[in-house]
Amino acid sequence: MARTVLQQADIARALTRISHEILESNRGPDNLVILGIPTRGVLLAQRIAETIARIEPSATDVQVGSLDVTMYRDDLAHSLTRTPAPTSVPGSIDGKTVVLVDDVLFSGRTIRAALDALGDHGRPRAVRLAVLVDRGHRELPIRADFVGKNLPSSTDERINVHLAEVDGDEFVSIEST
Ligand code: 5GP
Ligand code: MG
């Protein structure tokens, strides 16, 4: 049985809050690059960038893109059964504040890999992390700066994140596996 934790309106509110928090911590929209981790992190990154542009009319050039980390995973790198998603980093990230965006933060290994992947693209001034759900169970010293919902989970539970663009419906639920 899956228990719904966030409905569509809750997700929208969380992303609006995160967008405000990013603007507050960056003291405005300048030099922001929002990079989503495929698949759903990219959709969330696009929504955050759109929201920032709506909140700050001066935010003319918030860069948004995606960062594929498949080939940087220490645990998956040797398995070529996974097809890498395209990376599209918009322009230079040198000196920028990069906000990585993912749907769920768990062990932290994906974000570690993302930091590795970022290194191939340049040297940001700072890197921040925004996630829709932090489900705990970190295996590395990584934490999110902006969190939609803290959802303490057991390891045999799974968080379902459905987003309209790819799933047709939109909610976050927690389910025993
Ligand atoms: P980590 O690398 O931190 O262990 O796991 C995070 C990555 O795996 C994210 O990209 C996320 O999409 C996916 N992930 C890990 N656990 C879950 C989960 O319970 N639900 C969903 N939807 N994705 C998860
Ligand atoms: Mg993922």
PDB file of C-alpha atoms and ligand atoms in Angstrom:
ATOM      1  CA  MET A   1       0.000   0.000   0.000  1.00  0.00           C
ATOM      2  CA  ALA A   2       1.385   3.389  -0.998  1.00  0.00           C
ATOM      3  CA  ARG A   3       0.701   6.357   1.260  1.00  0.00           C
ATOM      4  CA  THR A   4       0.530   9.732  -0.458  1.00  0.00           C
ATOM      5  CA  VAL A   5       2.795  12.253   1.228  1.00  0.00           C
ATOM      6  CA  LEU A   6       2.651  15.186  -1.179  1.00  0.00           C
ATOM      7  CA  GLN A   7      -0.116  16.048  -3.577  1.00  0.00           C
ATOM      8  CA  GLN A   8       0.280  18.208  -6.664  1.00  0.00           C
ATOM      9  CA  ALA A   9      -0.373  21.469  -4.782  1.00  0.00           C
ATOM     10  CA  ASP A  10       2.100  20.463  -2.055  1.00  0.00           C
ATOM     11  CA  ILE A  11       4.804  19.839  -4.663  1.00  0.00           C
ATOM     12  CA  ALA A  12       4.088  23.231  -6.245  1.00  0.00           C
ATOM     13  CA  ARG A  13       4.318  24.973  -2.860  1.00  0.00           C
ATOM     14  CA  ALA A  14       7.559  23.199  -1.985  1.00  0.00           C
ATOM     15  CA  LEU A  15       9.144  24.228  -5.295  1.00  0.00           C
ATOM     16  CA  THR A  16       7.988  27.814  -4.843  1.00  0.00           C
ATOM     17  CA  ARG A  17       9.519  27.895  -1.357  1.00  0.00           C
ATOM     18  CA  ILE A  18      12.771  26.367  -2.610  1.00  0.00           C
ATOM     19  CA  SER A  19      12.912  28.971  -5.396  1.00  0.00           C
ATOM     20  CA  HIS A  20      12.563  31.762  -2.810  1.00  0.00           C
ATOM     21  CA  GLU A  21      15.223  30.136  -0.632  1.00  0.00           C
ATOM     22  CA  ILE A  22      17.639  29.896  -3.554  1.00  0.00           C
ATOM     23  CA  LEU A  23      17.085  33.567  -4.361  1.00  0.00           C
ATOM     24  CA  GLU A  24      17.528  34.548  -0.739  1.00  0.00           C
ATOM     25  CA  SER A  25      20.753  32.590  -0.249  1.00  0.00           C
ATOM     26  CA  ASN A  26      22.147  33.772  -3.599  1.00  0.00           C
ATOM     27  CA  ARG A  27      20.995  37.344  -2.863  1.00  0.00           C
ATOM     28  CA  GLY A  28      19.160  37.493  -6.138  1.00  0.00           C
ATOM     29  CA  PRO A  29      19.137  35.696  -9.441  1.00  0.00           C
ATOM     30  CA  ASP A  30      22.572  36.660 -10.760  1.00  0.00           C
ATOM     31  CA  ASN A  31      25.043  33.970 -11.796  1.00  0.00           C
ATOM     32  CA  LEU A  32      22.695  31.079 -11.041  1.00  0.00           C
ATOM     33  CA  VAL A  33      22.941  27.860 -13.025  1.00  0.00           C
ATOM     34  CA  ILE A  34      20.254  25.297 -12.162  1.00  0.00           C
ATOM     35  CA  LEU A  35      21.231  21.764 -13.203  1.00  0.00           C
ATOM     36  CA  GLY A  36      18.843  18.839 -12.879  1.00  0.00           C
ATOM     37  CA  ILE A  37      19.830  15.202 -12.620  1.00  0.00           C
ATOM     38  CA  PRO A  38      17.873  13.044 -15.097  1.00  0.00           C
ATOM     39  CA  THR A  39      15.151  12.210 -15.278  1.00  0.00           C
ATOM     40  CA  ARG A  40      12.900  13.928 -12.789  1.00  0.00           C
ATOM     41  CA  GLY A  41      15.527  16.255 -11.392  1.00  0.00           C
ATOM     42  CA  VAL A  42      15.633  17.961 -14.788  1.00  0.00           C
ATOM     43  CA  LEU A  43      11.903  18.626 -14.702  1.00  0.00           C
ATOM     44  CA  LEU A  44      12.185  20.011 -11.166  1.00  0.00           C
ATOM     45  CA  ALA A  45      15.140  22.193 -12.229  1.00  0.00           C
ATOM     46  CA  GLN A  46      13.088  23.624 -15.094  1.00  0.00           C
ATOM     47  CA  ARG A  47      10.198  24.390 -12.779  1.00  0.00           C
ATOM     48  CA  ILE A  48      12.486  26.083 -10.257  1.00  0.00           C
ATOM     49  CA  ALA A  49      14.097  28.185 -13.006  1.00  0.00           C
ATOM     50  CA  GLU A  50      10.651  29.209 -14.286  1.00  0.00           C
ATOM     51  CA  THR A  51       9.529  30.088 -10.770  1.00  0.00           C
ATOM     52  CA  ILE A  52      12.655  32.172 -10.148  1.00  0.00           C
ATOM     53  CA  ALA A  53      12.008  34.036 -13.398  1.00  0.00           C
ATOM     54  CA  ARG A  54       8.438  34.692 -12.258  1.00  0.00           C
ATOM     55  CA  ILE A  55       9.472  35.891  -8.784  1.00  0.00           C
ATOM     56  CA  GLU A  56      12.291  38.122 -10.030  1.00  0.00           C
ATOM     57  CA  PRO A  57      11.446  40.007 -13.193  1.00  0.00           C
ATOM     58  CA  SER A  58      15.123  40.986 -13.409  1.00  0.00           C
ATOM     59  CA  ALA A  59      16.107  37.316 -13.690  1.00  0.00           C
ATOM     60  CA  THR A  60      16.559  37.433 -17.424  1.00  0.00           C
ATOM     61  CA  ASP A  61      19.149  34.732 -17.753  1.00  0.00           C
ATOM     62  CA  VAL A  62      18.794  32.017 -15.143  1.00  0.00           C
ATOM     63  CA  GLN A  63      20.557  29.146 -16.883  1.00  0.00           C
ATOM     64  CA  VAL A  64      18.960  25.740 -16.655  1.00  0.00           C
ATOM     65  CA  GLY A  65      20.227  22.397 -17.886  1.00  0.00           C
ATOM     66  CA  SER A  66      20.868  18.790 -17.027  1.00  0.00           C
ATOM     67  CA  LEU A  67      23.820  16.824 -15.767  1.00  0.00           C
ATOM     68  CA  ASP A  68      24.051  13.121 -16.471  1.00  0.00           C
ATOM     69  CA  VAL A  69      26.022  11.301 -13.808  1.00  0.00           C
ATOM     70  CA  THR A  70      25.701   7.702 -15.012  1.00  0.00           C
ATOM     71  CA  MET A  71      29.320   7.352 -16.039  1.00  0.00           C
ATOM     72  CA  TYR A  72      30.569   8.839 -12.774  1.00  0.00           C
ATOM     73  CA  ARG A  73      28.824   6.420 -10.431  1.00  0.00           C
ATOM     74  CA  ASP A  74      31.478   4.427  -8.602  1.00  0.00           C
ATOM     75  CA  ASP A  75      29.077   1.519  -8.238  1.00  0.00           C
ATOM     76  CA  LEU A  76      27.683   1.525 -11.785  1.00  0.00           C
ATOM     77  CA  ALA A  77      30.516   2.797 -13.948  1.00  0.00           C
ATOM     78  CA  HIS A  78      31.471  -0.610 -15.198  1.00  0.00           C
ATOM     79  CA  SER A  79      28.003  -1.611 -16.175  1.00  0.00           C
ATOM     80  CA  LEU A  80      27.374  -0.391 -19.687  1.00  0.00           C
ATOM     81  CA  THR A  81      23.836  -1.680 -19.636  1.00  0.00           C
ATOM     82  CA  ARG A  82      22.739   1.798 -18.626  1.00  0.00           C
ATOM     83  CA  THR A  83      22.465   4.318 -21.414  1.00  0.00           C
ATOM     84  CA  PRO A  84      23.727   7.731 -20.390  1.00  0.00           C
ATOM     85  CA  ALA A  85      21.237  10.575 -20.643  1.00  0.00           C
ATOM     86  CA  PRO A  86      22.463  13.627 -22.510  1.00  0.00           C
ATOM     87  CA  THR A  87      24.171  16.276 -20.468  1.00  0.00           C
ATOM     88  CA  SER A  88      23.375  19.832 -21.423  1.00  0.00           C
ATOM     89  CA  VAL A  89      25.189  22.364 -19.334  1.00  0.00           C
ATOM     90  CA  PRO A  90      24.295  25.827 -20.606  1.00  0.00           C
ATOM     91  CA  GLY A  91      27.458  27.815 -21.206  1.00  0.00           C
ATOM     92  CA  SER A  92      30.272  28.219 -18.709  1.00  0.00           C
ATOM     93  CA  ILE A  93      29.824  27.375 -15.058  1.00  0.00           C
ATOM     94  CA  ASP A  94      33.077  29.083 -14.060  1.00  0.00           C
ATOM     95  CA  GLY A  95      32.445  31.446 -11.175  1.00  0.00           C
ATOM     96  CA  LYS A  96      28.716  30.633 -11.161  1.00  0.00           C
ATOM     97  CA  THR A  97      26.579  29.309  -8.336  1.00  0.00           C
ATOM     98  CA  VAL A  98      25.413  25.907  -9.503  1.00  0.00           C
ATOM     99  CA  VAL A  99      22.287  24.493  -7.894  1.00  0.00           C
ATOM    100  CA  LEU A 100      22.022  20.739  -8.439  1.00  0.00           C
ATOM    101  CA  VAL A 101      18.453  19.454  -8.368  1.00  0.00           C
ATOM    102  CA  ASP A 102      17.276  15.891  -7.835  1.00  0.00           C
ATOM    103  CA  ASP A 103      14.004  14.264  -6.903  1.00  0.00           C
ATOM    104  CA  VAL A 104      15.171  12.058  -4.023  1.00  0.00           C
ATOM    105  CA  LEU A 105      18.326  12.178  -1.887  1.00  0.00           C
ATOM    106  CA  PHE A 106      19.267   8.803  -0.418  1.00  0.00           C
ATOM    107  CA  SER A 107      22.860   7.521   0.002  1.00  0.00           C
ATOM    108  CA  GLY A 108      24.380  10.652  -1.541  1.00  0.00           C
ATOM    109  CA  ARG A 109      26.278   8.675  -4.173  1.00  0.00           C
ATOM    110  CA  THR A 110      24.455  10.267  -7.090  1.00  0.00           C
ATOM    111  CA  ILE A 111      25.376  13.722  -5.830  1.00  0.00           C
ATOM    112  CA  ARG A 112      28.976  12.687  -5.263  1.00  0.00           C
ATOM    113  CA  ALA A 113      29.006  11.549  -8.887  1.00  0.00           C
ATOM    114  CA  ALA A 114      27.387  14.819  -9.952  1.00  0.00           C
ATOM    115  CA  LEU A 115      30.176  16.785  -8.279  1.00  0.00           C
ATOM    116  CA  ASP A 116      32.657  14.677 -10.251  1.00  0.00           C
ATOM    117  CA  ALA A 117      30.770  15.284 -13.488  1.00  0.00           C
ATOM    118  CA  LEU A 118      30.629  19.028 -12.756  1.00  0.00           C
ATOM    119  CA  GLY A 119      34.411  19.104 -12.482  1.00  0.00           C
ATOM    120  CA  ASP A 120      34.601  18.303 -16.191  1.00  0.00           C
ATOM    121  CA  HIS A 121      32.605  21.435 -16.977  1.00  0.00           C
ATOM    122  CA  GLY A 122      34.479  24.056 -15.014  1.00  0.00           C
ATOM    123  CA  ARG A 123      34.925  25.549 -11.605  1.00  0.00           C
ATOM    124  CA  PRO A 124      31.783  26.996 -10.033  1.00  0.00           C
ATOM    125  CA  ARG A 125      32.029  29.581  -7.268  1.00  0.00           C
ATOM    126  CA  ALA A 126      29.735  27.389  -5.192  1.00  0.00           C
ATOM    127  CA  VAL A 127      27.589  24.304  -5.595  1.00  0.00           C
ATOM    128  CA  ARG A 128      24.295  23.895  -3.746  1.00  0.00           C
ATOM    129  CA  LEU A 129      21.839  21.031  -3.638  1.00  0.00           C
ATOM    130  CA  ALA A 130      18.054  21.109  -3.856  1.00  0.00           C
ATOM    131  CA  VAL A 131      15.953  17.947  -3.548  1.00  0.00           C
ATOM    132  CA  LEU A 132      12.228  17.370  -3.489  1.00  0.00           C
ATOM    133  CA  VAL A 133      12.553  14.551  -0.924  1.00  0.00           C
ATOM    134  CA  ASP A 134      15.296  13.716   1.558  1.00  0.00           C
ATOM    135  CA  ARG A 135      14.630  10.133   2.630  1.00  0.00           C
ATOM    136  CA  GLY A 136      17.714   9.764   4.842  1.00  0.00           C
ATOM    137  CA  HIS A 137      20.256   6.893   4.839  1.00  0.00           C
ATOM    138  CA  ARG A 138      23.274   8.902   3.746  1.00  0.00           C
ATOM    139  CA  GLU A 139      26.480   6.946   3.159  1.00  0.00           C
ATOM    140  CA  LEU A 140      28.587  10.023   2.404  1.00  0.00           C
ATOM    141  CA  PRO A 141      29.023  13.445   4.028  1.00  0.00           C
ATOM    142  CA  ILE A 142      26.504  15.114   1.727  1.00  0.00           C
ATOM    143  CA  ARG A 143      23.445  17.149   2.671  1.00  0.00           C
ATOM    144  CA  ALA A 144      20.872  19.183   0.819  1.00  0.00           C
ATOM    145  CA  ASP A 145      20.693  22.973   1.159  1.00  0.00           C
ATOM    146  CA  PHE A 146      17.068  23.121   0.009  1.00  0.00           C
ATOM    147  CA  VAL A 147      14.606  20.332   0.850  1.00  0.00           C
ATOM    148  CA  GLY A 148      11.001  20.007  -0.251  1.00  0.00           C
ATOM    149  CA  LYS A 149      10.129  17.371   2.339  1.00  0.00           C
ATOM    150  CA  ASN A 150      12.134  15.367   4.854  1.00  0.00           C
ATOM    151  CA  LEU A 151      10.737  11.881   4.701  1.00  0.00           C
ATOM    152  CA  PRO A 152      12.483   9.541   7.125  1.00  0.00           C
ATOM    153  CA  SER A 153      12.109   6.112   5.551  1.00  0.00           C
ATOM    154  CA  SER A 154      13.199   2.585   6.214  1.00  0.00           C
ATOM    155  CA  THR A 155      15.561   1.001   3.702  1.00  0.00           C
ATOM    156  CA  ASP A 156      12.869  -1.372   2.488  1.00  0.00           C
ATOM    157  CA  GLU A 157      10.553   1.473   1.648  1.00  0.00           C
ATOM    158  CA  ARG A 158      10.484   3.242  -1.690  1.00  0.00           C
ATOM    159  CA  ILE A 159       9.496   6.807  -2.460  1.00  0.00           C
ATOM    160  CA  ASN A 160       7.418   7.204  -5.605  1.00  0.00           C
ATOM    161  CA  VAL A 161       7.819  10.578  -7.300  1.00  0.00           C
ATOM    162  CA  HIS A 162       5.356  11.119 -10.118  1.00  0.00           C
ATOM    163  CA  LEU A 163       5.589  14.295 -12.188  1.00  0.00           C
ATOM    164  CA  ALA A 164       3.007  15.244 -14.773  1.00  0.00           C
ATOM    165  CA  GLU A 165       5.448  15.668 -17.671  1.00  0.00           C
ATOM    166  CA  VAL A 166       6.602  12.045 -17.581  1.00  0.00           C
ATOM    167  CA  ASP A 167       4.076  10.198 -15.449  1.00  0.00           C
ATOM    168  CA  GLY A 168       0.806  11.853 -16.422  1.00  0.00           C
ATOM    169  CA  ASP A 169      -0.149  12.326 -12.768  1.00  0.00           C
ATOM    170  CA  GLU A 170       1.625  14.139  -9.957  1.00  0.00           C
ATOM    171  CA  PHE A 171       2.248  13.092  -6.350  1.00  0.00           C
ATOM    172  CA  VAL A 172       4.859  11.766  -3.922  1.00  0.00           C
ATOM    173  CA  SER A 173       4.063   8.567  -2.048  1.00  0.00           C
ATOM    174  CA  ILE A 174       5.883   6.155   0.224  1.00  0.00           C
ATOM    175  CA  GLU A 175       5.491   2.427  -0.174  1.00  0.00           C
ATOM    176  CA  SER A 176       6.895  -0.752   1.403  1.00  0.00           C
ATOM    177  CA  THR A 177       8.663  -2.967  -1.078  1.00  0.00           C
TER     178      THR A 177
HETATM  179  P1  5GP B   1      21.453   8.073  -3.897  1.00  0.00           P
HETATM  180  O1  5GP B   1      22.427   8.158  -5.016  1.00  0.00           O
HETATM  181  O2  5GP B   1      21.469   9.275  -3.010  1.00  0.00           O
HETATM  182  O3  5GP B   1      21.534   6.771  -3.158  1.00  0.00           O
HETATM  183  O4  5GP B   1      20.019   8.006  -4.562  1.00  0.00           O
HETATM  184  C1  5GP B   1      19.473   9.144  -5.174  1.00  0.00           C
HETATM  185  C2  5GP B   1      19.152   8.880  -6.609  1.00  0.00           C
HETATM  186  O5  5GP B   1      18.472   7.649  -6.757  1.00  0.00           O
HETATM  187  C3  5GP B   1      18.237   9.949  -7.128  1.00  0.00           C
HETATM  188  O6  5GP B   1      18.612  10.287  -8.446  1.00  0.00           O
HETATM  189  C4  5GP B   1      16.869   9.329  -7.078  1.00  0.00           C
HETATM  190  O7  5GP B   1      16.183   9.600  -8.272  1.00  0.00           O
HETATM  191  C5  5GP B   1      17.114   7.847  -6.925  1.00  0.00           C
HETATM  192  N1  5GP B   1      16.448   7.305  -5.722  1.00  0.00           N
HETATM  193  C6  5GP B   1      17.002   6.774  -4.624  1.00  0.00           C
HETATM  194  N2  5GP B   1      16.078   6.341  -3.757  1.00  0.00           N
HETATM  195  C7  5GP B   1      14.893   6.619  -4.329  1.00  0.00           C
HETATM  196  C8  5GP B   1      13.517   6.427  -3.930  1.00  0.00           C
HETATM  197  O8  5GP B   1      13.177   5.909  -2.865  1.00  0.00           O
HETATM  198  N3  5GP B   1      12.582   6.873  -4.810  1.00  0.00           N
HETATM  199  C9  5GP B   1      12.891   7.463  -5.995  1.00  0.00           C
HETATM  200  N4  5GP B   1      11.884   7.885  -6.770  1.00  0.00           N
HETATM  201  N5  5GP B   1      14.156   7.656  -6.397  1.00  0.00           N
HETATM  202  C10 5GP B   1      15.131   7.235  -5.569  1.00  0.00           C
HETATM  203 MG    MG B   2      17.256   9.808 -10.100  1.00  0.00          MG
END
